[in-house]
PDB file of C-alpha atoms in Angstrom:
ATOM      1  CA  MET D   1       0.109  -6.883  -8.548  1.00  0.00           C
ATOM      2  CA  VAL D   2      -1.686  -9.562 -10.695  1.00  0.00           C
ATOM      3  CA  GLY D   3      -0.129 -12.063 -12.734  1.00  0.00           C
ATOM      4  CA  ARG D   4       0.766 -15.629 -13.629  1.00  0.00           C
ATOM      5  CA  PRO D   5       2.917 -17.713 -11.179  1.00  0.00           C
ATOM      6  CA  GLY D   6       6.457 -17.101 -11.875  1.00  0.00           C
ATOM      7  CA  ALA D   7       5.898 -13.564 -13.191  1.00  0.00           C
ATOM      8  CA  GLY D   8       8.027 -12.240 -10.322  1.00  0.00           C
ATOM      9  CA  LYS D   9       5.235 -10.588  -8.065  1.00  0.00           C
ATOM     10  CA  THR D  10       6.441 -12.126  -4.823  1.00  0.00           C
ATOM     11  CA  LEU D  11      10.153 -11.401  -5.509  1.00  0.00           C
ATOM     12  CA  LEU D  12       9.299  -7.843  -6.338  1.00  0.00           C
ATOM     13  CA  ALA D  13       7.265  -7.351  -3.014  1.00  0.00           C
ATOM     14  CA  ARG D  14       9.969  -8.803  -0.977  1.00  0.00           C
ATOM     15  CA  CYS D  15      12.490  -6.491  -2.473  1.00  0.00           C
ATOM     16  CA  LEU D  16      10.534  -3.467  -1.278  1.00  0.00           C
ATOM     17  CA  PRO D  17      12.345  -3.257   2.191  1.00  0.00           C
ATOM     18  CA  SER D  18      15.580  -2.747   0.197  1.00  0.00           C
ATOM     19  CA  ILE D  19      14.485   0.495  -1.329  1.00  0.00           C
ATOM     20  CA  LEU D  20      12.785   1.916   1.749  1.00  0.00           C
ATOM     21  CA  PRO D  21      14.773   4.409   3.953  1.00  0.00           C
ATOM     22  CA  PRO D  22      15.551   3.799   7.481  1.00  0.00           C
ATOM     23  CA  LEU D  23      12.967   4.775  10.208  1.00  0.00           C
ATOM     24  CA  GLU D  24      13.079   8.344  11.293  1.00  0.00           C
ATOM     25  CA  PRO D  25      13.968   8.790  15.204  1.00  0.00           C
ATOM     26  CA  ASP D  26      10.391   9.191  16.226  1.00  0.00           C
ATOM     27  CA  GLU D  27       9.148   6.326  14.037  1.00  0.00           C
ATOM     28  CA  ALA D  28      11.904   4.158  15.487  1.00  0.00           C
ATOM     29  CA  LEU D  29      10.636   4.833  18.972  1.00  0.00           C
ATOM     30  CA  GLU D  30       7.116   4.030  17.861  1.00  0.00           C
ATOM     31  CA  VAL D  31       7.995   0.752  16.250  1.00  0.00           C
ATOM     32  CA  THR D  32      10.150  -0.309  19.153  1.00  0.00           C
ATOM     33  CA  ARG D  33       7.491   0.264  21.715  1.00  0.00           C
ATOM     34  CA  ILE D  34       5.021  -1.580  19.753  1.00  0.00           C
ATOM     35  CA  HIS D  35       7.214  -4.793  19.235  1.00  0.00           C
ATOM     36  CA  SER D  36       8.339  -4.605  22.790  1.00  0.00           C
ATOM     37  CA  ALA D  37       4.735  -4.463  24.145  1.00  0.00           C
ATOM     38  CA  ALA D  38       3.802  -7.319  21.745  1.00  0.00           C
ATOM     39  CA  GLY D  39       6.480  -9.322  23.450  1.00  0.00           C
ATOM     40  CA  ARG D  40       8.754  -9.476  20.343  1.00  0.00           C
ATOM     41  CA  SER D  41      12.446  -9.656  20.958  1.00  0.00           C
ATOM     42  CA  ILE D  42      14.258  -6.476  20.103  1.00  0.00           C
ATOM     43  CA  ARG D  43      17.476  -7.432  22.052  1.00  0.00           C
ATOM     44  CA  GLY D  44      17.346  -4.163  23.944  1.00  0.00           C
ATOM     45  CA  ARG D  45      18.079  -2.074  20.917  1.00  0.00           C
ATOM     46  CA  LEU D  46      16.124   0.619  18.946  1.00  0.00           C
ATOM     47  CA  VAL D  47      14.430  -0.811  15.935  1.00  0.00           C
ATOM     48  CA  VAL D  48      15.822   1.056  12.684  1.00  0.00           C
ATOM     49  CA  GLU D  49      14.629  -0.908   9.853  1.00  0.00           C
ATOM     50  CA  ARG D  50      10.990  -0.717   8.694  1.00  0.00           C
ATOM     51  CA  PRO D  51       8.915  -3.776   9.545  1.00  0.00           C
ATOM     52  CA  PHE D  52       7.923  -6.303   6.853  1.00  0.00           C
ATOM     53  CA  ARG D  53       5.229  -8.702   7.771  1.00  0.00           C
ATOM     54  CA  ALA D  54       3.973 -11.373   5.394  1.00  0.00           C
ATOM     55  CA  PRO D  55       1.024 -13.292   7.129  1.00  0.00           C
ATOM     56  CA  HIS D  56      -0.136 -16.646   5.635  1.00  0.00           C
ATOM     57  CA  HIS D  57      -3.430 -16.530   3.739  1.00  0.00           C
ATOM     58  CA  THR D  58      -5.028 -18.913   6.513  1.00  0.00           C
ATOM     59  CA  ALA D  59      -4.607 -16.063   9.079  1.00  0.00           C
ATOM     60  CA  SER D  60      -7.704 -14.960  10.990  1.00  0.00           C
ATOM     61  CA  ALA D  61      -9.097 -11.623  11.346  1.00  0.00           C
ATOM     62  CA  ALA D  62      -7.996 -11.327  14.900  1.00  0.00           C
ATOM     63  CA  ALA D  63      -4.426 -12.371  13.944  1.00  0.00           C
ATOM     64  CA  LEU D  64      -4.611  -9.824  11.097  1.00  0.00           C
ATOM     65  CA  VAL D  65      -6.182  -6.741  12.717  1.00  0.00           C
ATOM     66  CA  GLY D  66      -5.920  -7.575  16.347  1.00  0.00           C
ATOM     67  CA  GLY D  67      -8.142  -8.590  19.151  1.00  0.00           C
ATOM     68  CA  GLY D  68      -8.753 -12.278  20.040  1.00  0.00           C
ATOM     69  CA  SER D  69     -10.292 -13.755  23.145  1.00  0.00           C
ATOM     70  CA  GLY D  70      -9.017 -12.732  26.553  1.00  0.00           C
ATOM     71  CA  ARG D  71      -6.615  -9.752  26.522  1.00  0.00           C
ATOM     72  CA  PRO D  72      -6.754  -8.288  22.972  1.00  0.00           C
ATOM     73  CA  ARG D  73      -3.346  -8.318  21.210  1.00  0.00           C
ATOM     74  CA  PRO D  74      -1.978  -6.429  18.366  1.00  0.00           C
ATOM     75  CA  GLY D  75      -2.210  -8.110  14.919  1.00  0.00           C
ATOM     76  CA  GLU D  76      -0.108  -7.992  11.904  1.00  0.00           C
ATOM     77  CA  VAL D  77      -1.394  -4.558  10.723  1.00  0.00           C
ATOM     78  CA  THR D  78       0.003  -3.116  14.043  1.00  0.00           C
ATOM     79  CA  LEU D  79       3.162  -5.008  13.826  1.00  0.00           C
ATOM     80  CA  ALA D  80       3.642  -3.594  10.309  1.00  0.00           C
ATOM     81  CA  HIS D  81       3.278   0.004  11.560  1.00  0.00           C
ATOM     82  CA  ARG D  82       5.563   2.466   9.679  1.00  0.00           C
ATOM     83  CA  GLY D  83       6.567  -0.486   7.460  1.00  0.00           C
ATOM     84  CA  VAL D  84       5.003  -3.058   5.040  1.00  0.00           C
ATOM     85  CA  LEU D  85       2.306  -5.584   5.028  1.00  0.00           C
ATOM     86  CA  PHE D  86       2.645  -8.203   2.403  1.00  0.00           C
ATOM     87  CA  MET D  87      -0.394 -10.410   1.514  1.00  0.00           C
ATOM     88  CA  ASP D  88       0.843 -12.846  -0.956  1.00  0.00           C
ATOM     89  CA  GLU D  89      -2.169 -14.805  -2.876  1.00  0.00           C
ATOM     90  CA  LEU D  90      -4.480 -12.088  -1.642  1.00  0.00           C
ATOM     91  CA  ALA D  91      -7.612 -13.749  -3.089  1.00  0.00           C
ATOM     92  CA  GLU D  92      -6.950 -16.832  -0.926  1.00  0.00           C
ATOM     93  CA  PHE D  93      -7.595 -14.876   2.311  1.00  0.00           C
ATOM     94  CA  ALA D  94     -10.994 -15.357   3.735  1.00  0.00           C
ATOM     95  CA  PRO D  95     -13.298 -12.389   2.496  1.00  0.00           C
ATOM     96  CA  THR D  96     -14.152 -11.476   6.216  1.00  0.00           C
ATOM     97  CA  VAL D  97     -10.575 -11.069   6.923  1.00  0.00           C
ATOM     98  CA  LEU D  98     -10.001  -8.914   3.794  1.00  0.00           C
ATOM     99  CA  ASP D  99     -12.934  -6.544   4.701  1.00  0.00           C
ATOM    100  CA  ALA D 100     -11.569  -6.261   8.124  1.00  0.00           C
ATOM    101  CA  LEU D 101      -8.557  -4.377   6.538  1.00  0.00           C
ATOM    102  CA  ARG D 102     -10.720  -1.492   5.290  1.00  0.00           C
ATOM    103  CA  GLN D 103     -11.068   0.405   8.513  1.00  0.00           C
ATOM    104  CA  PRO D 104      -7.203   0.270   9.295  1.00  0.00           C
ATOM    105  CA  LEU D 105      -6.382   1.324   5.857  1.00  0.00           C
ATOM    106  CA  GLU D 106      -8.782   4.427   5.961  1.00  0.00           C
ATOM    107  CA  ASP D 107      -8.184   5.379   9.503  1.00  0.00           C
ATOM    108  CA  ARG D 108      -4.624   4.095   9.976  1.00  0.00           C
ATOM    109  CA  VAL D 109      -5.476   2.666  13.449  1.00  0.00           C
ATOM    110  CA  VAL D 110      -7.518  -0.295  14.831  1.00  0.00           C
ATOM    111  CA  ARG D 111     -10.131   0.226  17.286  1.00  0.00           C
ATOM    112  CA  ILE D 112     -11.125  -2.801  19.392  1.00  0.00           C
ATOM    113  CA  SER D 113     -13.977  -2.635  21.722  1.00  0.00           C
ATOM    114  CA  ARG D 114     -14.555  -4.831  24.855  1.00  0.00           C
ATOM    115  CA  GLN D 115     -16.874  -4.905  27.596  1.00  0.00           C
ATOM    116  CA  GLY D 116     -15.731  -1.950  29.853  1.00  0.00           C
ATOM    117  CA  ALA D 117     -12.868  -1.084  27.681  1.00  0.00           C
ATOM    118  CA  ALA D 118     -11.900   0.288  24.188  1.00  0.00           C
ATOM    119  CA  LEU D 119      -8.342   0.010  22.786  1.00  0.00           C
ATOM    120  CA  THR D 120      -6.865   1.804  19.795  1.00  0.00           C
ATOM    121  CA  PHE D 121      -3.755   0.223  18.146  1.00  0.00           C
ATOM    122  CA  PRO D 122      -1.653   2.248  15.555  1.00  0.00           C
ATOM    123  CA  ALA D 123      -1.578   0.757  12.040  1.00  0.00           C
ATOM    124  CA  ASP D 124      -0.049   3.278   9.638  1.00  0.00           C
ATOM    125  CA  PHE D 125       1.452   0.712   6.990  1.00  0.00           C
ATOM    126  CA  HIS D 126       2.021   0.168   3.336  1.00  0.00           C
ATOM    127  CA  LEU D 127      -0.219  -2.802   1.956  1.00  0.00           C
ATOM    128  CA  ILE D 128       1.416  -4.575  -1.016  1.00  0.00           C
ATOM    129  CA  ALA D 129      -0.563  -7.613  -2.289  1.00  0.00           C
ATOM    130  CA  CYS D 130      -0.161 -10.293  -5.051  1.00  0.00           C
ATOM    131  CA  SER D 131      -2.823 -12.323  -6.788  1.00  0.00           C
ATOM    132  CA  ASN D 132      -3.206 -14.638  -9.607  1.00  0.00           C
ATOM    133  CA  PRO D 133      -5.631 -13.599 -12.415  1.00  0.00           C
ATOM    134  CA  CYS D 134      -7.918 -16.509 -11.805  1.00  0.00           C
ATOM    135  CA  PRO D 135      -8.004 -19.946  -9.908  1.00  0.00           C
ATOM    136  CA  CYS D 136      -5.856 -21.769 -12.424  1.00  0.00           C
ATOM    137  CA  GLY D 137      -3.252 -18.933 -12.425  1.00  0.00           C
ATOM    138  CA  LEU D 138      -2.926 -18.780 -16.175  1.00  0.00           C
ATOM    139  CA  GLY D 139      -5.226 -16.017 -17.000  1.00  0.00           C
ATOM    140  CA  PRO D 140      -6.538 -15.146 -20.531  1.00  0.00           C
ATOM    141  CA  PRO D 141      -6.146 -16.225 -23.204  1.00  0.00           C
ATOM    142  CA  ASP D 142      -4.897 -19.641 -21.688  1.00  0.00           C
ATOM    143  CA  CYS D 143      -7.282 -19.828 -18.745  1.00  0.00           C
ATOM    144  CA  LEU D 144      -8.796 -23.167 -17.963  1.00  0.00           C
ATOM    145  CA  CYS D 145     -11.387 -21.935 -15.519  1.00  0.00           C
ATOM    146  CA  SER D 146     -15.097 -21.674 -16.177  1.00  0.00           C
ATOM    147  CA  GLU D 147     -16.693 -18.402 -16.142  1.00  0.00           C
ATOM    148  CA  ALA D 148     -18.478 -19.114 -12.919  1.00  0.00           C
ATOM    149  CA  ASN D 149     -15.068 -20.076 -11.146  1.00  0.00           C
ATOM    150  CA  ARG D 150     -13.569 -16.767 -12.578  1.00  0.00           C
ATOM    151  CA  ALA D 151     -16.485 -14.746 -11.237  1.00  0.00           C
ATOM    152  CA  ARG D 152     -16.469 -16.502  -7.905  1.00  0.00           C
ATOM    153  CA  TYR D 153     -12.850 -15.792  -7.542  1.00  0.00           C
ATOM    154  CA  ARG D 154     -13.261 -12.026  -8.336  1.00  0.00           C
ATOM    155  CA  ARG D 155     -15.824 -11.705  -5.692  1.00  0.00           C
ATOM    156  CA  ARG D 156     -13.443 -12.668  -3.052  1.00  0.00           C
ATOM    157  CA  LEU D 157     -11.865  -9.296  -3.473  1.00  0.00           C
ATOM    158  CA  SER D 158     -14.576  -6.682  -2.714  1.00  0.00           C
ATOM    159  CA  ALA D 159     -14.705  -3.511  -4.735  1.00  0.00           C
ATOM    160  CA  PRO D 160     -14.179  -1.266  -1.811  1.00  0.00           C
ATOM    161  CA  LEU D 161     -11.036  -2.969  -0.765  1.00  0.00           C
ATOM    162  CA  VAL D 162      -9.633  -2.880  -4.427  1.00  0.00           C
ATOM    163  CA  ASP D 163     -10.469   0.718  -4.620  1.00  0.00           C
ATOM    164  CA  ARG D 164      -7.978   1.503  -1.822  1.00  0.00           C
ATOM    165  CA  PHE D 165      -5.045   0.198  -3.756  1.00  0.00           C
ATOM    166  CA  ASP D 166      -3.533   3.275  -5.476  1.00  0.00           C
ATOM    167  CA  LEU D 167      -1.285   1.014  -7.530  1.00  0.00           C
ATOM    168  CA  ARG D 168      -2.910  -1.725  -9.536  1.00  0.00           C
ATOM    169  CA  VAL D 169      -0.637  -3.437 -12.107  1.00  0.00           C
ATOM    170  CA  ALA D 170      -0.813  -6.552 -14.196  1.00  0.00           C
ATOM    171  CA  LEU D 171       2.703  -8.298 -14.477  1.00  0.00           C
ATOM    172  CA  GLY D 172       3.933 -10.507 -17.152  1.00  0.00           C
ATOM    173  CA  PRO D 173       7.152 -12.602 -17.217  1.00  0.00           C
ATOM    174  CA  ALA D 174      10.315 -10.746 -18.158  1.00  0.00           C
ATOM    175  CA  ALA D 175      11.236 -11.041 -21.817  1.00  0.00           C
ATOM    176  CA  PRO D 176      14.181 -13.386 -22.502  1.00  0.00           C
ATOM    177  CA  GLY D 177      17.324 -11.243 -22.413  1.00  0.00           C
ATOM    178  CA  ALA D 178      15.789  -8.269 -20.864  1.00  0.00           C
ATOM    179  CA  ALA D 179      18.411  -5.879 -19.231  1.00  0.00           C
ATOM    180  CA  PRO D 180      18.242  -5.744 -15.293  1.00  0.00           C
ATOM    181  CA  GLY D 181      16.713  -2.739 -13.679  1.00  0.00           C
ATOM    182  CA  ASP D 182      18.659  -0.390 -11.499  1.00  0.00           C
ATOM    183  CA  ALA D 183      20.212  -1.828  -8.203  1.00  0.00           C
ATOM    184  CA  SER D 184      18.253  -1.434  -4.971  1.00  0.00           C
ATOM    185  CA  HIS D 185      20.956   1.141  -3.551  1.00  0.00           C
ATOM    186  CA  VAL D 186      20.278   3.280  -6.579  1.00  0.00           C
ATOM    187  CA  VAL D 187      16.485   3.173  -6.207  1.00  0.00           C
ATOM    188  CA  ARG D 188      16.799   3.677  -2.498  1.00  0.00           C
ATOM    189  CA  ALA D 189      18.769   6.937  -3.139  1.00  0.00           C
ATOM    190  CA  ARG D 190      16.048   8.350  -5.440  1.00  0.00           C
ATOM    191  CA  VAL D 191      13.402   7.507  -2.866  1.00  0.00           C
ATOM    192  CA  ALA D 192      15.257   9.190  -0.074  1.00  0.00           C
ATOM    193  CA  GLU D 193      15.478  12.340  -2.328  1.00  0.00           C
ATOM    194  CA  ALA D 194      11.932  12.216  -3.076  1.00  0.00           C
ATOM    195  CA  LEU D 195      11.011  12.001   0.516  1.00  0.00           C
ATOM    196  CA  ALA D 196      13.329  14.932   1.443  1.00  0.00           C
ATOM    197  CA  ARG D 197      11.338  17.010  -1.122  1.00  0.00           C
ATOM    198  CA  GLN D 198       8.213  15.961   0.586  1.00  0.00           C
ATOM    199  CA  ARG D 199       9.347  16.771   4.137  1.00  0.00           C
ATOM    200  CA  SER D 200      10.367  20.181   2.882  1.00  0.00           C
ATOM    201  CA  ARG D 201       7.185  20.715   1.193  1.00  0.00           C
ATOM    202  CA  TYR D 202       5.040  19.759   4.278  1.00  0.00           C
ATOM    203  CA  GLY D 203       7.012  21.413   7.021  1.00  0.00           C
ATOM    204  CA  GLY D 204       4.816  22.551   9.830  1.00  0.00           C
ATOM    205  CA  ARG D 205       1.880  20.547   8.601  1.00  0.00           C
ATOM    206  CA  PRO D 206       0.626  17.236  10.418  1.00  0.00           C
ATOM    207  CA  TRP D 207       1.803  14.888   7.507  1.00  0.00           C
ATOM    208  CA  ARG D 208       5.195  14.139   5.862  1.00  0.00           C
ATOM    209  CA  ARG D 209       4.232  12.126   2.840  1.00  0.00           C
ATOM    210  CA  ASN D 210       2.280  12.653  -0.293  1.00  0.00           C
ATOM    211  CA  ALA D 211       0.326   9.467   0.771  1.00  0.00           C
ATOM    212  CA  ARG D 212      -0.907  11.177   4.034  1.00  0.00           C
ATOM    213  CA  VAL D 213      -2.414  14.270   2.679  1.00  0.00           C
ATOM    214  CA  PRO D 214      -6.067  14.398   3.226  1.00  0.00           C
ATOM    215  CA  ALA D 215      -8.416  14.354   0.272  1.00  0.00           C
ATOM    216  CA  GLY D 216      -9.748  17.674   1.490  1.00  0.00           C
ATOM    217  CA  ALA D 217      -6.381  19.259   1.473  1.00  0.00           C
ATOM    218  CA  LEU D 218      -5.071  18.004  -1.795  1.00  0.00           C
ATOM    219  CA  SER D 219      -5.979  21.225  -3.643  1.00  0.00           C
ATOM    220  CA  ARG D 220      -4.014  23.379  -1.228  1.00  0.00           C
ATOM    221  CA  ALA D 221      -1.012  21.115  -0.379  1.00  0.00           C
ATOM    222  CA  ILE D 222      -0.618  19.694  -3.885  1.00  0.00           C
ATOM    223  CA  PRO D 223      -2.034  22.204  -6.282  1.00  0.00           C
ATOM    224  CA  LEU D 224      -2.240  21.300 -10.007  1.00  0.00           C
ATOM    225  CA  ASP D 225      -1.940  23.801 -12.804  1.00  0.00           C
ATOM    226  CA  GLY D 226      -4.454  24.081 -15.552  1.00  0.00           C
ATOM    227  CA  ALA D 227      -3.108  21.299 -17.915  1.00  0.00           C
ATOM    228  CA  ALA D 228      -2.449  18.816 -15.141  1.00  0.00           C
ATOM    229  CA  GLY D 229      -5.813  19.629 -13.494  1.00  0.00           C
ATOM    230  CA  ASP D 230      -7.641  19.107 -16.766  1.00  0.00           C
ATOM    231  CA  ALA D 231      -5.674  15.865 -17.378  1.00  0.00           C
ATOM    232  CA  LEU D 232      -6.733  14.405 -14.060  1.00  0.00           C
ATOM    233  CA  ARG D 233     -10.524  15.524 -14.462  1.00  0.00           C
ATOM    234  CA  ASN D 234     -10.484  13.945 -17.929  1.00  0.00           C
ATOM    235  CA  VAL D 235      -9.154  10.712 -17.141  1.00  0.00           C
ATOM    236  CA  ALA D 236     -11.225  10.477 -13.819  1.00  0.00           C
ATOM    237  CA  GLU D 237     -14.421  11.030 -15.873  1.00  0.00           C
ATOM    238  CA  ARG D 238     -13.263   8.580 -18.556  1.00  0.00           C
ATOM    239  CA  CYS D 239     -12.408   5.798 -16.058  1.00  0.00           C
ATOM    240  CA  GLY D 240     -15.429   6.477 -13.731  1.00  0.00           C
ATOM    241  CA  TRP D 241     -13.263   6.688 -10.496  1.00  0.00           C
ATOM    242  CA  SER D 242     -14.731   7.272  -7.148  1.00  0.00           C
ATOM    243  CA  GLY D 243     -13.448  10.348  -5.149  1.00  0.00           C
ATOM    244  CA  ARG D 244     -10.909   8.042  -3.383  1.00  0.00           C
ATOM    245  CA  GLY D 245      -9.660   6.900  -6.613  1.00  0.00           C
ATOM    246  CA  MET D 246      -9.162  10.310  -8.059  1.00  0.00           C
ATOM    247  CA  ALA D 247      -7.387  11.529  -4.882  1.00  0.00           C
ATOM    248  CA  GLY D 248      -5.129   8.312  -5.089  1.00  0.00           C
ATOM    249  CA  VAL D 249      -3.958   9.185  -8.675  1.00  0.00           C
ATOM    250  CA  HIS D 250      -3.342  12.876  -7.622  1.00  0.00           C
ATOM    251  CA  ARG D 251      -1.041  11.675  -4.772  1.00  0.00           C
ATOM    252  CA  VAL D 252       0.694   9.203  -6.986  1.00  0.00           C
ATOM    253  CA  ALA D 253       1.302  11.800  -9.657  1.00  0.00           C
ATOM    254  CA  ARG D 254       2.840  14.148  -7.244  1.00  0.00           C
ATOM    255  CA  THR D 255       5.098  11.223  -6.041  1.00  0.00           C
ATOM    256  CA  LEU D 256       6.131  10.575  -9.469  1.00  0.00           C
ATOM    257  CA  ALA D 257       7.127  14.396 -10.012  1.00  0.00           C
ATOM    258  CA  ASP D 258       9.160  14.087  -6.800  1.00  0.00           C
ATOM    259  CA  LEU D 259      10.978  11.115  -8.177  1.00  0.00           C
ATOM    260  CA  ASP D 260      11.794  13.093 -11.183  1.00  0.00           C
ATOM    261  CA  GLY D 261      12.784  16.045  -9.273  1.00  0.00           C
ATOM    262  CA  ARG D 262      10.047  18.288 -10.614  1.00  0.00           C
ATOM    263  CA  PRO D 263       8.616  21.205  -8.728  1.00  0.00           C
ATOM    264  CA  ASP D 264       5.204  20.764 -10.321  1.00  0.00           C
ATOM    265  CA  VAL D 265       3.065  17.872 -11.640  1.00  0.00           C
ATOM    266  CA  ALA D 266       3.019  17.689 -15.368  1.00  0.00           C
ATOM    267  CA  PRO D 267       0.060  15.989 -17.433  1.00  0.00           C
ATOM    268  CA  GLU D 268       2.326  13.145 -18.445  1.00  0.00           C
ATOM    269  CA  GLN D 269       2.600  12.317 -14.798  1.00  0.00           C
ATOM    270  CA  ILE D 270      -1.126  12.225 -14.404  1.00  0.00           C
ATOM    271  CA  VAL D 271      -1.436   9.857 -17.343  1.00  0.00           C
ATOM    272  CA  LEU D 272       1.305   7.648 -15.963  1.00  0.00           C
ATOM    273  CA  ALA D 273      -0.285   7.613 -12.477  1.00  0.00           C
ATOM    274  CA  ALA D 274      -3.583   6.655 -14.166  1.00  0.00           C
ATOM    275  CA  GLY D 275      -1.942   3.988 -16.097  1.00  0.00           C
ATOM    276  CA  LEU D 276      -0.757   2.410 -12.847  1.00  0.00           C
ATOM    277  CA  ARG D 277      -4.380   2.117 -11.630  1.00  0.00           C
ATOM    278  CA  GLU D 278      -5.353  -0.800 -13.941  1.00  0.00           C
ATOM    279  CA  GLU D 279      -8.511  -2.813 -13.689  1.00  0.00           C
ATOM    280  CA  VAL D 280      -6.488  -6.122 -13.086  1.00  0.00           C
ATOM    281  CA  LEU D 281      -9.293  -8.428 -12.182  1.00  0.00           C
TER     282      LEU D 281
END
């Protein structure tokens, strides 16, 4: 999410746990083991709520992805396993720290090699991030930054990292007098119904969510009819997406259909998913 300070980016991000379903039993065991091994207090009980981790932008690569001197320790991406990693002021993180995220986002594990040993930490998390549009935060048309400063700010976020965000949206302040949206418990019920549809669809397969369907299996697991397939190819060609970007829009469109209770993906859901992948910086 990109927008001016005060647009509500951080508030929206911190509301995300309120619409996520509780951990499933096997996920709860995973998360409990991780937090116990990391020395975090779990008070002898099973963790049932999805983790929400929000590291400060001064965090090091070791703090974020794990490692460190001596005995390697799990980082924030592992503590956020089966939950959410929230990175506020994304462009303020060091570029080397941000680039360290690319491998966990792709493989959903962290691999750390040391002399005589190699460790693998789980890291299957949702990444949500916020950023200002430029260093001054105002963005066009009121931006006070020089073009050189804006370009330097954009370069802090590498194209390969930005490409891994399936949802990229620009936010503006809410209009005065705008009606509030649905309450969290209403949205959470819709999310739970959509997840139930996904579990039913993928029964017997090694994934449960649209987001985890491998790119090579999309055409079999989430087939598109002629009109939806044409819409996806047309918009991908027009926008010049990578294969990863095209696969991401395919998955998002299927999720939108699940939220609407539709058995198939309609062209309008392809268009909406494409609109949620804006060029925000």
